[in-house]
Structures are given as C-alpha cells and as structure tokens.
Coordinates of N, CA and C in Angstrom, one line a residue:
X22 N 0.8 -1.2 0.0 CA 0.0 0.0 0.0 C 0.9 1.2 0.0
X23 N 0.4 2.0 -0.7 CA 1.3 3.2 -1.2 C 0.8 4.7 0.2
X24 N 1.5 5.0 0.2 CA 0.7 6.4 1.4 C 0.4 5.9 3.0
X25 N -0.6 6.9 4.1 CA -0.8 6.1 5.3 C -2.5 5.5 4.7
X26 N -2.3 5.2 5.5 CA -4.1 4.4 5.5 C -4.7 5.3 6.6
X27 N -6.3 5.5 6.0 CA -7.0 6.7 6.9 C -6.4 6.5 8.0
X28 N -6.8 5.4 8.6 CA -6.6 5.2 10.3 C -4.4 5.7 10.7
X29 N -4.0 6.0 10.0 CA -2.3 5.6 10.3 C -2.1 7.0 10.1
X30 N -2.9 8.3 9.6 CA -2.6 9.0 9.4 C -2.2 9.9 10.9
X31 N -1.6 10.9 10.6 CA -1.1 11.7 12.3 C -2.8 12.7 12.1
X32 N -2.6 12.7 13.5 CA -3.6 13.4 14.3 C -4.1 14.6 13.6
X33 N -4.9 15.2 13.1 CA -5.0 16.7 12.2 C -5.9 16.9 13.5
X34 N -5.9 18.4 14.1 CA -7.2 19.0 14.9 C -8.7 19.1 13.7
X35 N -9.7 19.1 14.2 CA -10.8 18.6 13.2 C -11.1 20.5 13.0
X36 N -11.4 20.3 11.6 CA -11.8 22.0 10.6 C -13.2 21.3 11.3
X37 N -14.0 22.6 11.6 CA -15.1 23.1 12.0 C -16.2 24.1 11.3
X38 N -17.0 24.2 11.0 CA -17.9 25.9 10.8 C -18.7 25.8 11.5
X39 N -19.5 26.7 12.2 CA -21.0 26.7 12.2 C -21.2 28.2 11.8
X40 N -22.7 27.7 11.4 CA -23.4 29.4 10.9 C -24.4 29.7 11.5
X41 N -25.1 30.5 11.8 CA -26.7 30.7 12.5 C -27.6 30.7 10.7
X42 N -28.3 30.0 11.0 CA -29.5 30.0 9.5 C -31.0 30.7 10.2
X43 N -31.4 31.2 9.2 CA -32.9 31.6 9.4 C -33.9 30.6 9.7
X44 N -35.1 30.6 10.4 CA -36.0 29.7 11.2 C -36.8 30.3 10.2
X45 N -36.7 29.2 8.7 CA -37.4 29.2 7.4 C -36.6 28.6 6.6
X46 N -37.8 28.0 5.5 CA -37.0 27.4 4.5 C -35.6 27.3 3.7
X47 N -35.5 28.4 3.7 CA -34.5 29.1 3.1 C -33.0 28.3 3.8
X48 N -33.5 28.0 5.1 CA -32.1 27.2 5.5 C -31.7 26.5 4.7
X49 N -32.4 25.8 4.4 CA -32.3 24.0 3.7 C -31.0 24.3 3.0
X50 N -31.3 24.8 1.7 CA -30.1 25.1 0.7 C -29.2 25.5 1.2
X51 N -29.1 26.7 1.8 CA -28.0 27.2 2.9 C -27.1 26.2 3.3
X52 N -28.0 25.4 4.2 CA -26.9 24.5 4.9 C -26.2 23.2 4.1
X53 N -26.8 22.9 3.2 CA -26.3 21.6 2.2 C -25.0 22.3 1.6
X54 N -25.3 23.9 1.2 CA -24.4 24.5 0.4 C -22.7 24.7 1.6
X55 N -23.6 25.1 2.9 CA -22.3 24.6 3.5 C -21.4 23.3 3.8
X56 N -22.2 22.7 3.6 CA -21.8 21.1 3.8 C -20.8 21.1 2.3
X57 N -21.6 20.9 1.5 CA -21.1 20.7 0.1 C -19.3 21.4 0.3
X58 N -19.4 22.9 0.4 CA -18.5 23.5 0.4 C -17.3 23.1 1.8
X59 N -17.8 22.6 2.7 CA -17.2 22.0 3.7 C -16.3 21.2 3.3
X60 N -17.1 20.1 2.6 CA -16.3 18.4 2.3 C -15.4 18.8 1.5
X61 N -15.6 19.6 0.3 CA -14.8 19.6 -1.0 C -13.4 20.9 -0.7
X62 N -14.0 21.7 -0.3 CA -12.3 22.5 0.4 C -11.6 21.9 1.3
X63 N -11.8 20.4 2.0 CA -10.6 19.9 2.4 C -10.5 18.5 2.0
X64 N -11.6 18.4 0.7 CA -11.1 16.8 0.1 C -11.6 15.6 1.4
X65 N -12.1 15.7 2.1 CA -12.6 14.8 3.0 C -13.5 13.7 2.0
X66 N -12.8 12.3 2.8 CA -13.5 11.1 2.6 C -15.2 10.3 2.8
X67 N -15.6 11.8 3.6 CA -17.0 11.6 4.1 C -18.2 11.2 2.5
X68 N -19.1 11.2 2.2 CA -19.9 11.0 1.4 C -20.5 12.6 1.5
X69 N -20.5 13.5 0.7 CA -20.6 14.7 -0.2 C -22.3 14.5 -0.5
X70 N -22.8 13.8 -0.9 CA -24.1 13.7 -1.4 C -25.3 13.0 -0.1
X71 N -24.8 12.4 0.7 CA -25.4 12.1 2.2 C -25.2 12.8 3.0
X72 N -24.4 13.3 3.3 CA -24.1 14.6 4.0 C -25.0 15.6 3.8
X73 N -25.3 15.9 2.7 CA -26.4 17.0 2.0 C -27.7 17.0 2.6
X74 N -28.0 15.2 2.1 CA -29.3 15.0 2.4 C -29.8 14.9 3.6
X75 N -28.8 14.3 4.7 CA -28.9 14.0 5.8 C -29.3 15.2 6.5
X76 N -28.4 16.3 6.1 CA -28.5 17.5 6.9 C -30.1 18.4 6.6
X77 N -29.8 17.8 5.3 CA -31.2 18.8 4.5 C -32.6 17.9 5.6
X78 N -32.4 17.0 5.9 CA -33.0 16.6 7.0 C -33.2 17.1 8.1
X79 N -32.3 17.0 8.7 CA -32.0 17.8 10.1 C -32.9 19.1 10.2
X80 N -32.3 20.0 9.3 CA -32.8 21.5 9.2 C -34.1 21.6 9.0
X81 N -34.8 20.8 8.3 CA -36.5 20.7 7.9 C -36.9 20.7 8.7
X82 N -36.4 20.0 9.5 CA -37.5 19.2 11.0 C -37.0 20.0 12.1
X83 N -35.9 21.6 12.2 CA -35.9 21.9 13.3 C -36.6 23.2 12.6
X84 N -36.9 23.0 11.4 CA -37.5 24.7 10.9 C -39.1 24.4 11.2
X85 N -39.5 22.9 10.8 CA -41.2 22.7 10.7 C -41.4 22.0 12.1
X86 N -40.4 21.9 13.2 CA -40.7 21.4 14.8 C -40.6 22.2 15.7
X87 N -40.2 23.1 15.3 CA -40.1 24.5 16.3 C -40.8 25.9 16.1
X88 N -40.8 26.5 17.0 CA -41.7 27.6 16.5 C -40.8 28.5 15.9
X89 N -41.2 29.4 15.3 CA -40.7 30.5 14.6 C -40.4 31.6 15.5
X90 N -39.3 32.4 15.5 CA -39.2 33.1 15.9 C -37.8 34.0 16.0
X91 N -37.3 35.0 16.5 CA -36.0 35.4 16.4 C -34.8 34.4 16.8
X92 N -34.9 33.4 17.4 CA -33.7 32.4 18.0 C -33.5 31.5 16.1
X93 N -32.4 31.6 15.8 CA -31.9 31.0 14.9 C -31.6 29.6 15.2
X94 N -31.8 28.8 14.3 CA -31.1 27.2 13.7 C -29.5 27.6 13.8
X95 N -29.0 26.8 14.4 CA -27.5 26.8 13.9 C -27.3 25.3 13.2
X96 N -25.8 25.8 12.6 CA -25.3 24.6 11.6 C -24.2 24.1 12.1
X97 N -23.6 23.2 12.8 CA -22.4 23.1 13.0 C -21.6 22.0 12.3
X98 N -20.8 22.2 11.4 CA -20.4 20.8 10.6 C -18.7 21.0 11.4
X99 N -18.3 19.3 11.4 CA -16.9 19.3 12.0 C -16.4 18.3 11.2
X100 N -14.9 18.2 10.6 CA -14.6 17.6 9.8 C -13.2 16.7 10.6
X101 N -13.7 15.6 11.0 CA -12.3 15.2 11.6 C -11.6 13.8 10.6
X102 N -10.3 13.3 11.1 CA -9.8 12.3 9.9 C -10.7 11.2 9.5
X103 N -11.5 10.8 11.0 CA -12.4 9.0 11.0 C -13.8 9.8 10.2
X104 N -14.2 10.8 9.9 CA -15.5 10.7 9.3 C -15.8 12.4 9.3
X105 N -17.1 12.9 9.7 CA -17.8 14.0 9.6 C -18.9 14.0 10.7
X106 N -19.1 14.8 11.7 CA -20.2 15.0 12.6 C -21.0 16.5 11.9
X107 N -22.3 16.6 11.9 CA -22.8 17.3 11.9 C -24.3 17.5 12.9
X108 N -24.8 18.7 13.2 CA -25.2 19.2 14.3 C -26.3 20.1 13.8
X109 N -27.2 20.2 14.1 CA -28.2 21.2 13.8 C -28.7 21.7 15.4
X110 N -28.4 22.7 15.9 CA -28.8 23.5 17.2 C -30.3 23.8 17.1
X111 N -31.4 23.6 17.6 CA -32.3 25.0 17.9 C -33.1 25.1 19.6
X112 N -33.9 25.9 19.4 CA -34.2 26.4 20.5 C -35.5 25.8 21.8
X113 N -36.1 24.5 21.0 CA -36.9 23.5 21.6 C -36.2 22.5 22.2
X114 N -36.0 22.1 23.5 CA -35.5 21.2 24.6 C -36.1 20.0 24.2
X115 N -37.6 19.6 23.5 CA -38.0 17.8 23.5 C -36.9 17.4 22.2
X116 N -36.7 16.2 23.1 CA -35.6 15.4 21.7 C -36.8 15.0 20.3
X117 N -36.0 14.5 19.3 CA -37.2 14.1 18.5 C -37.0 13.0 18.2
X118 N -38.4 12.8 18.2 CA -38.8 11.5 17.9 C -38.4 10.7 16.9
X119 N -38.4 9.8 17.6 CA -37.9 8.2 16.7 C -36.2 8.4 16.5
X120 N -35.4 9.2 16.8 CA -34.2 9.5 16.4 C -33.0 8.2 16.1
X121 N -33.2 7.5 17.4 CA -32.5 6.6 17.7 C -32.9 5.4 17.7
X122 N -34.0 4.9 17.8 CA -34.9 4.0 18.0 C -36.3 4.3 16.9
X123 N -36.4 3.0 16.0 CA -37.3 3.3 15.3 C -38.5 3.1 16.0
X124 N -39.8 3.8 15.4 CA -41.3 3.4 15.8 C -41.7 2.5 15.7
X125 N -42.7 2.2 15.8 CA -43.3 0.7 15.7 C -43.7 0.3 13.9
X126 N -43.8 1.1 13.3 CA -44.5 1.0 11.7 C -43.5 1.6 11.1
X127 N -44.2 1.3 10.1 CA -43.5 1.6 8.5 C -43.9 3.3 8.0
X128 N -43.4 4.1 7.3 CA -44.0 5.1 7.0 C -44.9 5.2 6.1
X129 N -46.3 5.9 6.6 CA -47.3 6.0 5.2 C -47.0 6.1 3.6
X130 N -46.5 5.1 3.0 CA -46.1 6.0 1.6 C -46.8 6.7 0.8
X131 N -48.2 7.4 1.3 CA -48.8 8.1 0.6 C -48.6 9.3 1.0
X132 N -47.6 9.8 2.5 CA -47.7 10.7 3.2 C -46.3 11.4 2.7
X133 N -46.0 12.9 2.3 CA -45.1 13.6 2.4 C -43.6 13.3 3.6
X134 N -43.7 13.3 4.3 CA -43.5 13.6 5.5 C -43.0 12.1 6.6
X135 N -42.6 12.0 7.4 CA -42.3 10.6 8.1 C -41.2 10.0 8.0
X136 N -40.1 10.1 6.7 CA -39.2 9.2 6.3 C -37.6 10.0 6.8
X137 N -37.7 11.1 7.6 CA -36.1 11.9 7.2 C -35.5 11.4 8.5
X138 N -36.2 11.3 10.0 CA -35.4 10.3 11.1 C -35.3 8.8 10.4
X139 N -35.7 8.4 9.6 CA -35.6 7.0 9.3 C -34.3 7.1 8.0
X140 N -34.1 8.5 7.6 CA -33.4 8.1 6.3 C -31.5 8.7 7.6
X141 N -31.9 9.2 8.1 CA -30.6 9.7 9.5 C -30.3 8.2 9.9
X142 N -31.2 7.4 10.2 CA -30.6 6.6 11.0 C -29.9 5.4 10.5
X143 N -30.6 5.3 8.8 CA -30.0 4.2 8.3 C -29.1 4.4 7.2
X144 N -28.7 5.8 7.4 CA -27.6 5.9 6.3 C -26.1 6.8 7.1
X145 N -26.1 7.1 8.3 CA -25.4 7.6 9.4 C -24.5 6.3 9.9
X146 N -23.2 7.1 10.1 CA -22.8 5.9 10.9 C -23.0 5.8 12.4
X147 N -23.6 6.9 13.1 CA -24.6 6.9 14.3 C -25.2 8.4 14.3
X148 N -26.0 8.6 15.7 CA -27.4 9.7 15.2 C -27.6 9.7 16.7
X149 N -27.6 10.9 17.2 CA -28.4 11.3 18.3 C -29.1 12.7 18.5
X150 N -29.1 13.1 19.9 CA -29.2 14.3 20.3 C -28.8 14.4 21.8
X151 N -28.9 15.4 22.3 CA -28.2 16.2 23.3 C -28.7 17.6 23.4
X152 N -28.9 17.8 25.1 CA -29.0 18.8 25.6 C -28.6 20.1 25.2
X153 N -28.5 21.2 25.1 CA -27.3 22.1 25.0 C -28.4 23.6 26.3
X154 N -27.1 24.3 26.2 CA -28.3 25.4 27.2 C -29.4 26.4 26.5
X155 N -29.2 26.3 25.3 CA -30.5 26.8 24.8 C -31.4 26.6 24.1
X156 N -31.5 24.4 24.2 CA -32.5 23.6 23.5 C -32.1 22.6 23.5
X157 N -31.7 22.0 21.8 CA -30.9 20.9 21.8 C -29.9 20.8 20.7
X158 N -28.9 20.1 20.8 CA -28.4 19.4 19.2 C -28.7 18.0 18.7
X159 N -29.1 17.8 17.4 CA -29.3 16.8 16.8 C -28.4 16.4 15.8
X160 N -27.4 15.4 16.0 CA -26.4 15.3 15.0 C -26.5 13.8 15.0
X161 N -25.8 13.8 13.8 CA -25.3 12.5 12.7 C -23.8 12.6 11.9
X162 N -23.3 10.9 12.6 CA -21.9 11.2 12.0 C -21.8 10.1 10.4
X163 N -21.0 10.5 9.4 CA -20.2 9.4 8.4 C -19.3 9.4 8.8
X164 N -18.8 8.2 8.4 CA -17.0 7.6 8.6 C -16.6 8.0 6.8
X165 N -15.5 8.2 7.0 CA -14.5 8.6 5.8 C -14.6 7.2 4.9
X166 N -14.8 7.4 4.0 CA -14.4 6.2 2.8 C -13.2 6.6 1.9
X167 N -11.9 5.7 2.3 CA -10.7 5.6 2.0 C -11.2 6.1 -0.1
X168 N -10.4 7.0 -0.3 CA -10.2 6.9 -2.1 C -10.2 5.7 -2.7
X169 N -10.9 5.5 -3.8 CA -10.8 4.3 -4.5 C -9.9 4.6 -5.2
X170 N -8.6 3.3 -5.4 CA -8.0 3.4 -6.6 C -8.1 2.8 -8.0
X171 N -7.4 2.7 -8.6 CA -7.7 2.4 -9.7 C -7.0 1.0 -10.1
X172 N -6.7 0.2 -11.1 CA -6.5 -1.0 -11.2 C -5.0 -0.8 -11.5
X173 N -4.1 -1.6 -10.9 CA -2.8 -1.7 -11.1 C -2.0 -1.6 -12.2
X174 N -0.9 -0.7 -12.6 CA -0.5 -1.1 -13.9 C 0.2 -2.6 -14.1
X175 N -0.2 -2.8 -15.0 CA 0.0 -4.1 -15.7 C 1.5 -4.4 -15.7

C-alpha cells in the first residue's frame, strides 16, 4: 500500500464551521451549500451527497418542529480524519422523535412527511441528540471512505 491508511494518518485537529441560519426554508439550501462546500475544500473522505441529504434533513425538521421566531437554527459541521459529525442547534429542549430507536411502523407512503429520522438513522454511521443550554443538538456522523483506486499497472 502506497501512502498512510486513513486510520495511520497523524492526528490533524478537526476543521469546523458553524453558521446561524434563518428559522425558514430558506435554511435548507443554505446548509447543504455549507456542507457541500465544507467536504470539498478539504477533500474529506465523508460521502458529499449524504451529507447534504442527511442535513437537509435535520434542518426541515428543526424549521417545521419549532416555532418560529428570532432564535436561529445553527449549523455546525466538524470535519475530523475518521469521518464527519454534523449538528443542527435549535431552541426546543423535546428530543425528536424516533431518532434513535425506530417506531413501531412503516411510513405512510402516501404521506409527504415521516421518512427523514428514518433516512438519518439508516444511512449515518450513528445519530443522536443532546441537551445544549438553549434547547438541543441533533447530529449524525459518516465515517470517511478511503479513495478508490484504480487497477494496477499491468
């Protein structure tokens, strides 16, 4: 093997952002566009396209579960060597539902709505939430997938 292997690599301190987003749609793209822009300025191994979605998750459900008001959604993405944690802050203390533990059923497939804790939990390499002092955080991590290479010269 040519180079270190993710795990053999030395220690980097983990690149971080967070942003405060508006408590409105308008997050969504916002935050994907951070994410997007996150992975690809430091070349991270995380998955770029679940990351998006994952988040674009998050953010829905703290813009349409919370009330509206001046307290902003925050974004907090952290990029360390084993993977990607990401965080969505807001200002309601009840965890949400189903996060960690699925419900008892299937989601309505005729219903909009129901599938975005179920799409966190089975495409994350783990998913919770947490307290913080002015509500909660709900985050979900990826693990890095080593570069594929290409087939040996002959």
């Amino acid at each position: 093997m040519n180079g270190l292997a993710l795990q053999d690599r030395p220690f980097d301190p983990p690149a971080s952002w967070r942003i405060a987003l508006p408590h409105s749609a308008a997050a969504v793209p916002v935050a994907r566009a951070l994410v997007r822009t996150a992975l690809s300025e430091v070349e991270h191994g995380a998955d770029s396209d679940t990351a998006e979605l994952l988040t674009a998750e998050l953010v829905a459900n703290a813009v349409e579960h919370t009330a509206a008001g001046d307290v902003p959604i925050e974004l907090v993405v952290e990029l360390r060597p084993t993977g990607c944690q990401i965080e969505v802050h807001d200002h309601d203390p009840l965890p949400p539902g189903d996060l960690t533990r699925p419900s008892g059923g299937e989601p309505d497939p005729w219903q909009e709505h129901g599938r975005g804790l179920l799409l966190i939990r089975a495409l994350s390499s783990s998913c919770g939430h947490r307290p913080t002092e002015k509500g909660k955080a709900v985050w979900f991590r990826l693990s890095a997938v080593p570069p594929q290479r290409g087939p040996l010269p002959a």
